[in-house]
Amino acid sequence: MGQAPAIEPSKSDPDILRATGEWTLVHAARLLDLIERAPHVAKDIDGRDISRLDSTGAMLLSRYATRVGLGLATVDVKPIHQPLVESVRLICETPPRDKSKDMGFRRAIGRLGFAIEDNFREIVALIGFGGLSLQTTLRVLRKPSRIRWTSVVYHMESVGLDAVPLVMLLTFMVGAVVAFLGANVLRDFGAEIFVVDLVGIAFLREFGVLLTAIVLAGRTASAFTAQLGAMQSGEEIDAIRTLGLDPIELLVLPRLFALLVMLPMLTFLAMIAGLVGGLAVSVGSLGISPEMYLVRMHDTIAIGDFWVGISKAPIFAIVIALIGCLEGFQVQGTAESVGERTTSSVVQTISLVIVLDALAALFFMEMNW
Amino acid sequence: MSATPPDGTAPLAIRVRGLANSFGDQVVHENLDLDVRRGEIVGVVGGSGTGKSVLMRAILNLRRPQAGDIQVLGVDALSEDREARLAVERNTGVLYQNGALFSSLTVEENVAVPLKEHYPELPPDLVHDLAVLKIRLSGLPDNAAMKFPAQLSGGMRKRAGIARALALDPALLFLDEPTAGLDPIGAAAFDQLIRGLQQTLGLTVFLITHDLDTLYTICDRVAVLADRRVLINAPLEEVAKFDHPWVQEYFHGPRGRAARQATGKG
């Protein structure tokens, strides 16, 4: 590791301090210690016996010199160290800038303000983006040859077909759980058969579409944001614009159309899987025969319940596609920004889907549909 | 120093012997030798695909060569010994082509990362002062310290990359195309920065470049990579006279002539 740094009064004149050893980053802790124990005054510092000096050492030598009431300019060093000492002297003697960071109450208020402003902008941007997409959709529909079918089909596969196992598995499980919980309560009244009504209404009206939308919000909105975000930071989207192409038409519409087609289909499958989950529990542990389950469902569940549920699917598809793409466009170059935007897109889509679902439930209830 | 060259001029900072690198069937280096003496700036040139970056990555132990022996500052760079590796890592600074700054940290925090990692015992105010020192040494204005890499221009990002590479006061600096993507004025200023830092801090610089002006203005020696090895590693005047089609094309093509005239060498 080399010779440790030291500084002590020289033999000839005790007022002159003689620095020796290696003044380097490796010994920084020891050098700080030396500065701590420095005398208050000294006439001169002799640095000619410093065997190695790096910029850290030079800076600490400057600190030491200041501490004993001298400047780095007065310190003699070996000629080989002279340029380093000179440039460090220039740098260290420039007054330091204010390094205070405001971490207090004002900063907290400021952050709250920024957050509110951000959210407000997000809402405005989403409305604007919705309008822009609608406008582009109408333009493209007038000239259907402009629809990118390859892209649409590709996204239909990746957001729809690939999600089928996941969506069906989850809704099957939830269907079974709902049937089980319902049965536990209804058994006290000897009304286990009402489990069929419960599962049927719950899945057709609410759970089928809601669970599908939440799964896709996590799976698809995040993917859209990451894809477009990576393109944004790679300047691909700027390239699309300068080539005279429309990024909305090229990137957003295929994703939007794919989701508009696939989300209702997935919802239908989710409803079936949920009902089958209920059926499995009913048959397995409630002693309701499959025939009875189906007959009961046929008697009590109206087709209206199905329409109520499936009518929400396109709305949710629009929400997921638009937020996913919009957040992607807002990525700003860095890897961190992609992560932030992806999180934000998942959080926004899930919250908005649930809020819209609650509002729709109120509406349908009031309308008696 | 264990690695003293036979002619005894200066101890070697980097000594590569018999290096072989290949990707599948594609052989990039075969029996490659390279010497970099302490305190000099060596410019490494070569056409695309001659493995300049692969050579640098091998010396930095970012990739294991198929064969060969690499010594960095007298230490076996391929050794598995953690202590030896650490000694080499603390003594090398690298500027990657695009800066490779951590995008989630400010410039000052970027510079402080290696300091905090290798010297956790240092007090925060010293780390701060050291970071500011490096930022100023690399010629950045003070207000850049609090900025994030995305808020800096390309040239400033490279300077910030240099500041981080210098954080541990390394003896050896690796630069991967430092002037690529800079305007000529910015590139010239960057060349001078490298020269200045090399002289004040006594650095040894391993510099990959395509920039003829950089070669003419700041490099002590030039190593030419071609035909899977280092063709010649010598002062520029000698290299320019070397009889090899690529070398002749490179130094005596229109751009090479212009750069030579501009500096009045050769």
XYZ file of C-alpha atoms in Angstrom:
635
model
C 0.000 0.000 0.000
C 3.025 2.295 0.196
C 4.201 4.765 2.746
C 1.550 6.451 4.892
C 1.340 10.240 4.701
C 2.624 12.358 7.546
C 3.319 15.985 8.292
C 5.506 17.238 11.130
C 7.692 20.194 12.081
C 11.018 20.053 10.307
C 14.205 19.695 12.305
C 15.797 22.954 11.204
C 12.814 25.217 11.904
C 9.854 23.983 13.970
C 7.560 26.550 12.292
C 8.076 24.921 8.922
C 5.977 21.783 8.401
C 7.396 18.958 6.339
C 4.928 16.721 4.491
C 6.013 13.201 3.564
C 4.621 9.939 2.235
C 1.823 9.292 -0.214
C -0.886 11.944 -0.299
C -3.454 9.905 -2.185
C -7.100 8.897 -2.080
C -6.189 5.582 -0.460
C -4.948 7.494 2.585
C -7.749 10.077 2.595
C -9.071 9.083 6.025
C -5.631 9.465 7.567
C -5.110 12.802 5.829
C -8.401 14.078 7.255
C -7.117 13.038 10.644
C -3.933 15.046 10.077
C -5.985 18.106 9.134
C -8.006 17.635 12.313
C -4.835 17.760 14.410
C -3.112 20.574 12.487
C -1.547 23.426 14.477
C -3.210 26.815 14.239
C -0.352 28.591 12.545
C 2.696 27.655 10.560
C 5.197 29.657 8.630
C 5.516 27.382 5.649
C 4.756 23.915 4.361
C 7.384 21.934 2.549
C 5.832 19.340 0.243
C 8.947 18.372 -1.656
C 9.196 15.051 0.140
C 5.699 13.937 -0.817
C 6.378 10.770 -2.766
C 3.020 10.460 -4.519
C 0.315 13.019 -4.962
C -3.060 12.713 -6.659
C -5.873 15.216 -6.986
C -7.477 14.096 -3.718
C -4.134 14.530 -1.959
C -3.651 17.930 -3.539
C -7.089 19.031 -2.410
C -6.441 17.875 1.139
C -3.036 19.560 1.077
C -4.855 22.739 0.121
C -7.271 22.247 3.023
C -4.354 21.720 5.362
C -2.615 24.834 4.108
C -5.781 26.882 4.575
C -6.219 25.454 8.041
C -2.773 26.600 9.189
C -3.347 30.006 7.670
C -1.463 29.507 4.404
C -2.534 29.085 0.795
C -1.641 26.240 -1.511
C 0.421 28.718 -3.559
C 3.031 28.929 -0.806
C 3.516 25.167 -0.587
C 6.630 23.885 -2.317
C 6.238 20.558 -4.102
C 8.281 18.463 -6.492
C 8.305 19.888 -10.031
C 6.436 16.812 -11.239
C 3.541 17.615 -8.909
C 3.516 21.323 -9.734
C 0.905 21.294 -12.555
C -1.503 19.244 -10.445
C -1.123 21.508 -7.411
C -1.556 24.540 -9.620
C -4.823 23.371 -11.178
C -6.212 22.116 -7.882
C -5.310 25.471 -6.308
C -7.246 27.306 -8.987
C -10.223 25.044 -8.485
C -10.212 24.951 -4.694
C -9.796 28.689 -4.323
C -12.846 29.378 -6.452
C -15.578 30.043 -3.906
C -17.772 26.969 -3.479
C -21.305 27.315 -4.635
C -24.215 27.076 -2.278
C -24.816 23.414 -1.620
C -27.784 23.712 0.709
C -30.723 21.542 -0.210
C -34.130 22.598 0.984
C -35.599 19.459 2.515
C -38.145 21.181 4.733
C -41.789 22.061 4.778
C -41.631 24.369 1.782
C -40.223 21.582 -0.317
C -43.028 19.245 0.755
C -45.636 21.856 -0.217
C -43.812 22.396 -3.484
C -43.883 18.697 -4.261
C -47.585 18.501 -3.465
C -48.157 21.370 -5.866
C -46.144 19.679 -8.582
C -48.054 16.422 -8.056
C -51.418 18.170 -8.394
C -50.282 20.035 -11.474
C -48.941 16.795 -12.968
C -52.221 14.979 -12.393
C -54.182 17.814 -13.885
C -51.953 17.816 -16.945
C -52.293 14.066 -17.214
C -56.082 14.394 -17.367
C -55.927 17.158 -19.964
C -53.414 15.168 -22.003
C -55.594 12.053 -21.894
C -58.647 13.960 -23.080
C -56.600 15.572 -25.853
C -55.079 12.253 -26.833
C -58.534 10.643 -26.900
C -59.736 13.367 -29.249
C -56.705 13.010 -31.476
C -57.130 9.246 -31.682
C -60.851 9.616 -32.455
C -60.079 12.105 -35.208
C -57.429 9.818 -36.677
C -59.780 6.843 -36.425
C -62.477 8.662 -38.360
C -59.981 9.689 -41.024
C -58.631 6.169 -41.347
C -62.143 4.652 -41.467
C -62.972 6.801 -44.463
C -60.021 5.169 -46.219
C -59.962 1.620 -44.824
C -56.945 0.744 -46.943
C -54.884 2.789 -44.494
C -55.592 0.414 -41.616
C -52.452 -1.579 -40.809
C -53.977 -5.018 -40.794
C -50.745 -6.899 -40.166
C -50.061 -4.799 -37.143
C -53.655 -5.125 -35.891
C -53.564 -8.900 -36.172
C -50.157 -9.072 -34.520
C -51.434 -7.093 -31.541
C -54.644 -9.136 -31.443
C -52.501 -12.181 -30.935
C -50.221 -10.689 -28.321
C -52.870 -8.905 -26.244
C -55.751 -11.317 -26.828
C -54.866 -14.837 -27.737
C -51.776 -14.975 -25.540
C -53.789 -13.751 -22.559
C -56.522 -16.412 -22.853
C -54.989 -18.990 -20.469
C -54.207 -16.395 -17.820
C -57.629 -14.739 -17.946
C -59.520 -18.037 -17.918
C -57.489 -19.489 -15.090
C -57.959 -16.430 -12.904
C -61.694 -16.100 -13.534
C -62.205 -19.840 -12.997
C -60.560 -19.501 -9.580
C -62.538 -16.424 -8.638
C -65.752 -18.099 -9.803
C -65.016 -21.057 -7.545
C -64.221 -18.797 -4.591
C -67.398 -16.757 -5.030
C -69.485 -19.930 -5.189
C -67.808 -21.253 -2.085
C -68.261 -18.089 -0.032
C -71.840 -17.680 -1.227
C -72.650 -21.261 -0.327
C -71.301 -20.786 3.200
C -73.695 -17.909 3.837
C -76.681 -19.342 1.981
C -76.421 -22.767 3.613
C -77.783 -21.272 6.860
C -80.998 -20.515 4.999
C -81.009 -23.800 3.157
C -80.789 -21.833 -0.029
C -77.633 -23.216 -1.610
C -79.295 -23.208 -5.013
C -79.061 -19.405 -4.997
C -75.311 -19.823 -5.454
C -76.124 -20.217 -9.141
C -77.828 -16.809 -9.224
C -74.946 -15.267 -7.326
C -72.199 -16.594 -9.584
C -74.206 -15.953 -12.728
C -75.118 -12.362 -11.982
C -71.723 -11.506 -10.527
C -69.798 -12.825 -13.501
C -72.059 -11.679 -16.282
C -72.571 -8.168 -14.964
C -69.303 -7.351 -13.190
C -66.525 -9.821 -12.564
C -66.023 -11.153 -16.050
C -65.314 -7.802 -17.601
C -63.667 -6.243 -14.563
C -61.177 -9.065 -14.007
C -60.316 -9.175 -17.691
C -59.774 -5.439 -17.801
C -57.546 -5.525 -14.720
C -55.452 -8.371 -16.100
C -55.043 -6.533 -19.393
C -54.265 -3.270 -17.622
C -51.343 -4.996 -15.948
C -50.319 -7.061 -18.923
C -51.041 -4.902 -21.945
C -51.044 -1.257 -20.869
C -47.579 -1.761 -19.392
C -46.383 -3.485 -22.564
C -47.711 -0.657 -24.746
C -45.999 1.950 -22.580
C -42.701 0.109 -22.590
C -42.795 -0.497 -26.355
C -43.639 3.075 -27.276
C -41.355 4.415 -24.545
C -38.375 2.524 -25.939
C -39.254 3.831 -29.406
C -39.571 7.344 -28.037
C -36.161 7.239 -26.355
C -34.619 5.745 -29.490
C -36.000 8.704 -31.446
C -37.983 6.243 -33.581
C -41.159 8.220 -33.077
C -39.443 11.418 -34.212
C -38.239 9.496 -37.251
C -41.803 8.387 -37.986
C -42.970 12.002 -37.817
C -40.216 13.368 -40.032
C -40.875 10.658 -42.607
C -44.326 12.162 -42.955
C -46.071 9.286 -41.197
C -48.539 9.643 -38.383
C -47.478 7.876 -35.177
C -51.096 7.743 -34.020
C -52.158 5.974 -37.188
C -49.106 3.752 -37.243
C -48.732 2.837 -33.584
C -51.831 3.727 -31.603
C -54.699 2.678 -33.867
C -53.558 -0.932 -34.424
C -53.240 -1.362 -30.663
C -56.584 0.308 -30.056
C -58.398 -1.765 -32.702
C -56.801 -4.974 -31.456
C -57.957 -4.296 -27.912
C -61.433 -3.234 -29.070
C -61.856 -6.621 -30.745
C -60.099 -8.779 -28.205
C -61.291 -7.390 -24.885
C -64.973 -8.312 -25.503
C -63.906 -11.768 -26.660
C -61.720 -12.265 -23.618
C -64.555 -10.996 -21.451
C -66.865 -13.623 -22.932
C -64.327 -16.340 -22.183
C -63.850 -14.935 -18.683
C -67.593 -15.134 -18.033
C -67.688 -18.744 -19.193
C -64.667 -19.647 -17.086
C -66.185 -17.975 -14.018
C -69.468 -19.832 -14.493
C -67.580 -23.097 -14.922
C -65.681 -22.327 -11.727
C -68.985 -21.898 -9.925
C -70.283 -25.080 -11.519
C -67.251 -27.026 -10.382
C -67.717 -26.004 -6.760
C -71.478 -26.524 -6.902
C -71.084 -30.020 -8.253
C -68.070 -30.899 -6.177
C -69.100 -29.771 -2.751
C -72.642 -28.414 -2.711
C -74.392 -31.410 -4.216
C -75.993 -29.454 -7.056
C -76.033 -31.504 -10.245
C -74.736 -29.962 -13.455
C -78.190 -30.198 -15.030
C -79.737 -28.371 -12.095
C -77.041 -25.678 -12.288
C -77.726 -25.042 -15.952
C -81.506 -25.136 -15.635
C -81.419 -22.787 -12.683
C -79.154 -20.419 -14.557
C -81.414 -20.553 -17.583
C -84.412 -19.668 -15.425
C -82.976 -16.837 -13.398
C -80.353 -15.091 -15.454
C -81.618 -12.766 -18.170
C -79.710 -12.023 -21.346
C -79.735 -8.379 -20.193
C -77.147 -9.235 -17.534
C -74.790 -10.423 -20.240
C -75.277 -7.266 -22.303
C -74.670 -5.066 -19.275
C -71.358 -6.774 -18.695
C -70.113 -7.001 -22.247
C -71.115 -3.401 -23.058
C -68.410 -2.171 -20.726
C -65.666 -4.110 -22.495
C -65.097 -1.660 -25.390
C -64.957 1.276 -22.957
C -62.278 -0.463 -20.926
C -60.428 -1.384 -24.101
C -60.258 2.282 -25.069
C -59.060 3.284 -21.607
C -56.291 0.657 -21.584
C -55.075 1.351 -25.114
C -55.117 5.128 -24.818
C -53.429 5.385 -21.427
C -50.854 2.762 -22.358
C -49.912 4.557 -25.572
C -50.086 8.081 -24.148
C -47.731 7.218 -21.304
C -45.371 5.644 -23.814
C -45.258 8.852 -25.832
C -44.420 10.797 -22.682
C -41.226 8.863 -21.935
C -38.214 11.160 -21.849
C -35.101 9.362 -22.942
C -33.884 7.674 -19.786
C -34.333 4.140 -18.531
C -35.778 5.514 -15.332
C -38.409 7.439 -17.230
C -39.581 4.245 -18.984
C -40.031 2.606 -15.573
C -41.888 5.596 -14.125
C -44.231 5.830 -17.081
C -44.949 2.102 -17.099
C -45.886 2.180 -13.430
C -48.003 5.243 -13.990
C -49.825 3.655 -16.923
C -50.726 0.511 -14.962
C -51.865 2.508 -11.933
C -53.950 4.868 -14.058
C -55.625 2.172 -16.125
C -56.541 0.000 -13.150
C -57.914 2.945 -11.182
C -59.825 4.343 -14.110
C -61.269 0.923 -14.987
C -62.534 0.431 -11.444
C -63.941 3.950 -11.192
C -65.732 3.607 -14.531
C -67.077 0.206 -13.505
C -68.506 1.651 -10.287
C -70.165 4.497 -12.162
C -71.575 2.069 -14.716
C -72.956 -0.162 -11.949
C -74.794 2.834 -10.472
C -76.110 3.825 -13.874
C -77.388 0.350 -14.781
C -78.927 -0.065 -11.347
C -80.841 3.203 -11.652
C -81.947 2.304 -15.156
C -83.147 -1.062 -13.890
C -81.326 -2.793 -16.720
C 7.520 -3.030 -11.298
C 7.356 -6.531 -12.664
C 6.648 -5.457 -16.214
C 9.735 -3.596 -17.379
C 10.265 -3.587 -21.117
C 13.570 -4.814 -22.495
C 14.600 -1.388 -23.747
C 13.949 0.000 -20.261
C 12.337 3.285 -21.324
C 9.388 3.495 -18.948
C 7.573 0.811 -16.981
C 4.591 -0.635 -18.803
C 1.070 0.279 -17.824
C -0.499 -2.324 -20.079
C 1.233 -5.395 -21.426
C -0.726 -7.751 -23.681
C 0.859 -10.926 -25.034
C -0.560 -13.526 -27.377
C -4.141 -12.373 -27.000
C -6.774 -14.364 -28.884
C -10.422 -13.431 -29.118
C -13.087 -14.996 -31.250
C -16.843 -15.109 -31.525
C -17.762 -18.549 -32.741
C -15.970 -19.054 -36.041
C -15.133 -15.398 -36.389
C -11.599 -14.707 -35.149
C -11.113 -11.127 -34.021
C -7.654 -11.257 -32.494
C -4.922 -13.795 -32.910
C -1.579 -13.630 -31.167
C -1.978 -9.936 -30.458
C 0.743 -8.068 -28.550
C 0.441 -4.532 -27.219
C 2.532 -2.390 -24.893
C 1.398 0.869 -23.347
C 4.073 2.718 -21.401
C 3.316 4.712 -18.296
C 2.498 8.342 -18.816
C 1.805 8.188 -22.521
C -1.311 8.578 -24.632
C -1.718 5.666 -27.003
C -4.269 6.010 -29.752
C -5.751 2.751 -31.009
C -7.038 2.901 -34.578
C -8.402 0.341 -36.988
C -11.235 -0.211 -39.392
C -14.679 -1.195 -38.213
C -14.743 -4.750 -36.938
C -11.029 -4.994 -36.196
C -11.836 -5.422 -32.530
C -10.756 -2.149 -30.947
C -13.573 -2.297 -28.430
C -13.081 -6.029 -27.929
C -9.441 -5.343 -27.061
C -10.458 -2.710 -24.539
C -13.095 -4.971 -23.031
C -10.536 -7.759 -22.704
C -8.045 -5.482 -20.946
C -10.825 -4.283 -18.626
C -11.786 -7.898 -17.923
C -15.287 -7.303 -19.240
C -14.742 -10.242 -21.544
C -12.523 -13.267 -21.142
C -10.141 -13.839 -24.043
C -9.697 -17.329 -25.470
C -5.966 -17.147 -24.870
C -3.270 -14.727 -23.909
C -1.782 -12.858 -21.031
C -2.744 -9.334 -19.951
C -0.962 -7.315 -17.318
C -2.326 -3.988 -16.175
C -0.048 -1.879 -13.964
C 2.005 -4.957 -13.268
C -0.975 -7.004 -12.080
C -2.339 -10.005 -13.943
C -5.628 -8.634 -15.225
C -7.072 -12.092 -15.834
C -6.401 -13.311 -12.317
C -9.292 -14.627 -10.273
C -7.907 -13.050 -7.128
C -10.407 -10.499 -5.836
C -7.786 -8.297 -4.202
C -5.700 -8.095 -7.351
C -8.790 -7.332 -9.431
C -9.836 -4.621 -6.990
C -6.418 -2.988 -7.189
C -6.714 -2.851 -10.965
C -10.295 -1.586 -10.868
C -9.419 1.217 -8.465
C -6.609 2.264 -10.762
C -8.516 2.344 -14.017
C -11.079 4.846 -15.182
C -13.206 4.282 -18.263
C -15.110 6.707 -20.442
C -17.644 4.788 -22.518
C -18.744 6.003 -25.887
C -21.969 7.593 -24.736
C -20.797 8.418 -21.251
C -22.724 5.504 -19.679
C -23.738 7.788 -16.855
C -26.352 6.428 -14.482
C -29.459 8.160 -15.710
C -31.251 8.191 -12.368
C -28.445 10.066 -10.589
C -27.244 13.646 -10.910
C -23.761 14.282 -12.284
C -22.406 14.847 -8.795
C -23.968 11.622 -7.532
C -22.564 9.796 -10.550
C -19.059 10.960 -9.656
C -19.610 10.088 -6.006
C -20.730 6.499 -6.704
C -17.229 4.945 -6.997
C -15.961 7.026 -4.065
C -18.765 5.864 -1.800
C -18.383 2.281 -2.953
C -14.618 1.992 -2.508
C -14.096 4.395 0.397
C -17.233 4.180 2.551
C -15.318 5.632 5.510
C -14.941 9.073 3.928
C -17.222 11.762 5.362
C -19.997 12.988 3.025
C -18.667 16.543 2.804
C -15.276 15.289 1.582
C -16.990 13.078 -1.009
C -18.982 16.109 -2.113
C -15.851 18.270 -2.359
C -13.987 15.558 -4.272
C -16.892 15.196 -6.678
C -16.927 18.953 -7.257
C -13.150 18.889 -7.763
C -13.458 16.213 -10.460
C -16.368 18.009 -12.099
C -14.337 21.217 -12.250
C -11.231 19.376 -13.438
C -13.234 18.013 -16.340
C -14.212 21.523 -17.287
C -17.896 21.453 -16.434
C -19.598 24.490 -14.915
C -20.733 24.114 -11.311
C -24.420 24.189 -12.151
C -23.988 20.954 -14.132
C -23.364 19.061 -10.880
C -27.022 19.024 -9.901
C -28.287 18.131 -13.361
C -29.310 14.719 -14.596
C -27.468 13.216 -17.583
C -30.544 13.631 -19.784
C -30.379 17.399 -19.211
C -26.820 17.668 -20.562
C -25.564 18.056 -24.108
C -23.454 15.288 -25.669
C -20.175 17.087 -24.992
C -21.081 17.825 -21.397
C -22.117 14.228 -20.881
C -18.663 13.108 -22.012
C -17.048 15.554 -19.626
C -19.244 14.208 -16.848
C -18.157 10.702 -17.894
C -14.516 11.783 -17.570
C -15.243 13.264 -14.143
C -16.654 9.912 -13.031
C -13.756 8.015 -14.598
C -11.355 10.204 -12.597
C -13.238 9.794 -9.323
C -10.787 7.306 -7.838
C -7.695 9.132 -9.108
C -6.779 6.275 -11.428
C -3.370 5.943 -13.043
C -4.864 4.561 -16.216
C -7.662 6.040 -18.284
C -9.524 4.225 -21.066
C -11.402 6.344 -23.566
C -13.709 4.814 -26.159
C -14.077 7.242 -29.066
C -14.047 10.337 -26.858
C -14.645 12.805 -29.681
C -17.270 10.829 -31.617
C -20.444 12.852 -32.002
C -18.881 16.164 -30.976
C -18.647 19.182 -33.226
C -15.089 20.066 -34.358
C -14.710 22.862 -31.828
C -16.042 20.681 -29.030
C -13.814 17.827 -30.182
C -10.722 20.043 -30.206
C -11.554 21.312 -26.728
C -12.024 17.730 -25.564
C -8.639 16.759 -27.005
C -7.047 19.574 -25.055
C -8.893 18.496 -21.922
C -7.506 14.968 -22.273
C -4.017 16.304 -22.881
C -4.283 18.681 -19.937
C -5.597 16.038 -17.562
C -2.969 13.591 -18.701
C -0.236 16.103 -17.928
C -1.567 17.387 -14.599
C -2.616 14.021 -13.217
C 0.204 12.024 -14.805
C -2.249 9.635 -16.449
C -1.632 6.851 -18.898
C -4.311 7.010 -21.575
C -5.577 4.202 -23.798
C -7.653 5.908 -26.425
C -9.784 4.305 -29.132
C -10.522 6.757 -31.883
C -11.403 7.334 -35.506
C -10.556 10.982 -35.232
C -7.386 11.841 -37.150
C -7.154 15.229 -35.471
C -7.035 13.548 -32.087
C -4.217 11.310 -33.291
C -2.224 14.227 -34.660
C -2.705 16.583 -31.730
C -2.513 14.511 -28.550
C -1.327 10.949 -29.103
C 2.250 10.029 -28.214
C 2.010 6.756 -30.040
C -0.478 5.124 -32.345
C -1.341 1.436 -32.402
C -2.894 0.165 -35.606
C -5.204 -2.854 -35.375
C -5.511 -4.839 -38.565
C -5.221 -8.455 -39.686
C -6.214 -9.635 -36.187
C -3.224 -8.080 -34.436
C -1.444 -4.827 -33.677
C 0.388 -4.054 -36.906
C 2.551 -1.327 -35.502
C 2.663 0.669 -32.293
C 4.882 3.692 -32.763
C 4.933 7.493 -32.979
C 2.652 8.840 -35.652
C 5.357 9.774 -38.171
C 6.594 6.190 -38.240
C 3.109 4.737 -38.436
C 2.209 6.989 -41.367
C 5.145 5.584 -43.308
C 4.254 1.986 -42.545
C 3.672 -0.080 -45.625
C 0.214 -1.594 -45.320
C -2.757 -0.825 -47.561
C -5.107 0.124 -44.739
C -2.537 2.365 -43.028
C -1.717 4.116 -46.294
C -5.383 4.568 -47.124
C -6.100 5.873 -43.620
C -3.264 8.365 -43.274
C -2.932 9.405 -46.883
C -6.568 9.550 -47.899
C -8.145 13.010 -48.252
C -9.072 13.287 -44.582
C -5.685 12.106 -43.399
C -3.925 14.689 -45.581
C -6.145 17.487 -44.288
C -5.507 16.573 -40.662
C -1.765 16.323 -41.289
C -1.617 19.713 -42.947
C -3.662 21.280 -40.167
C -1.124 20.231 -37.550
C 1.950 20.645 -39.712
C 3.268 17.172 -38.882
C 4.515 14.428 -41.162
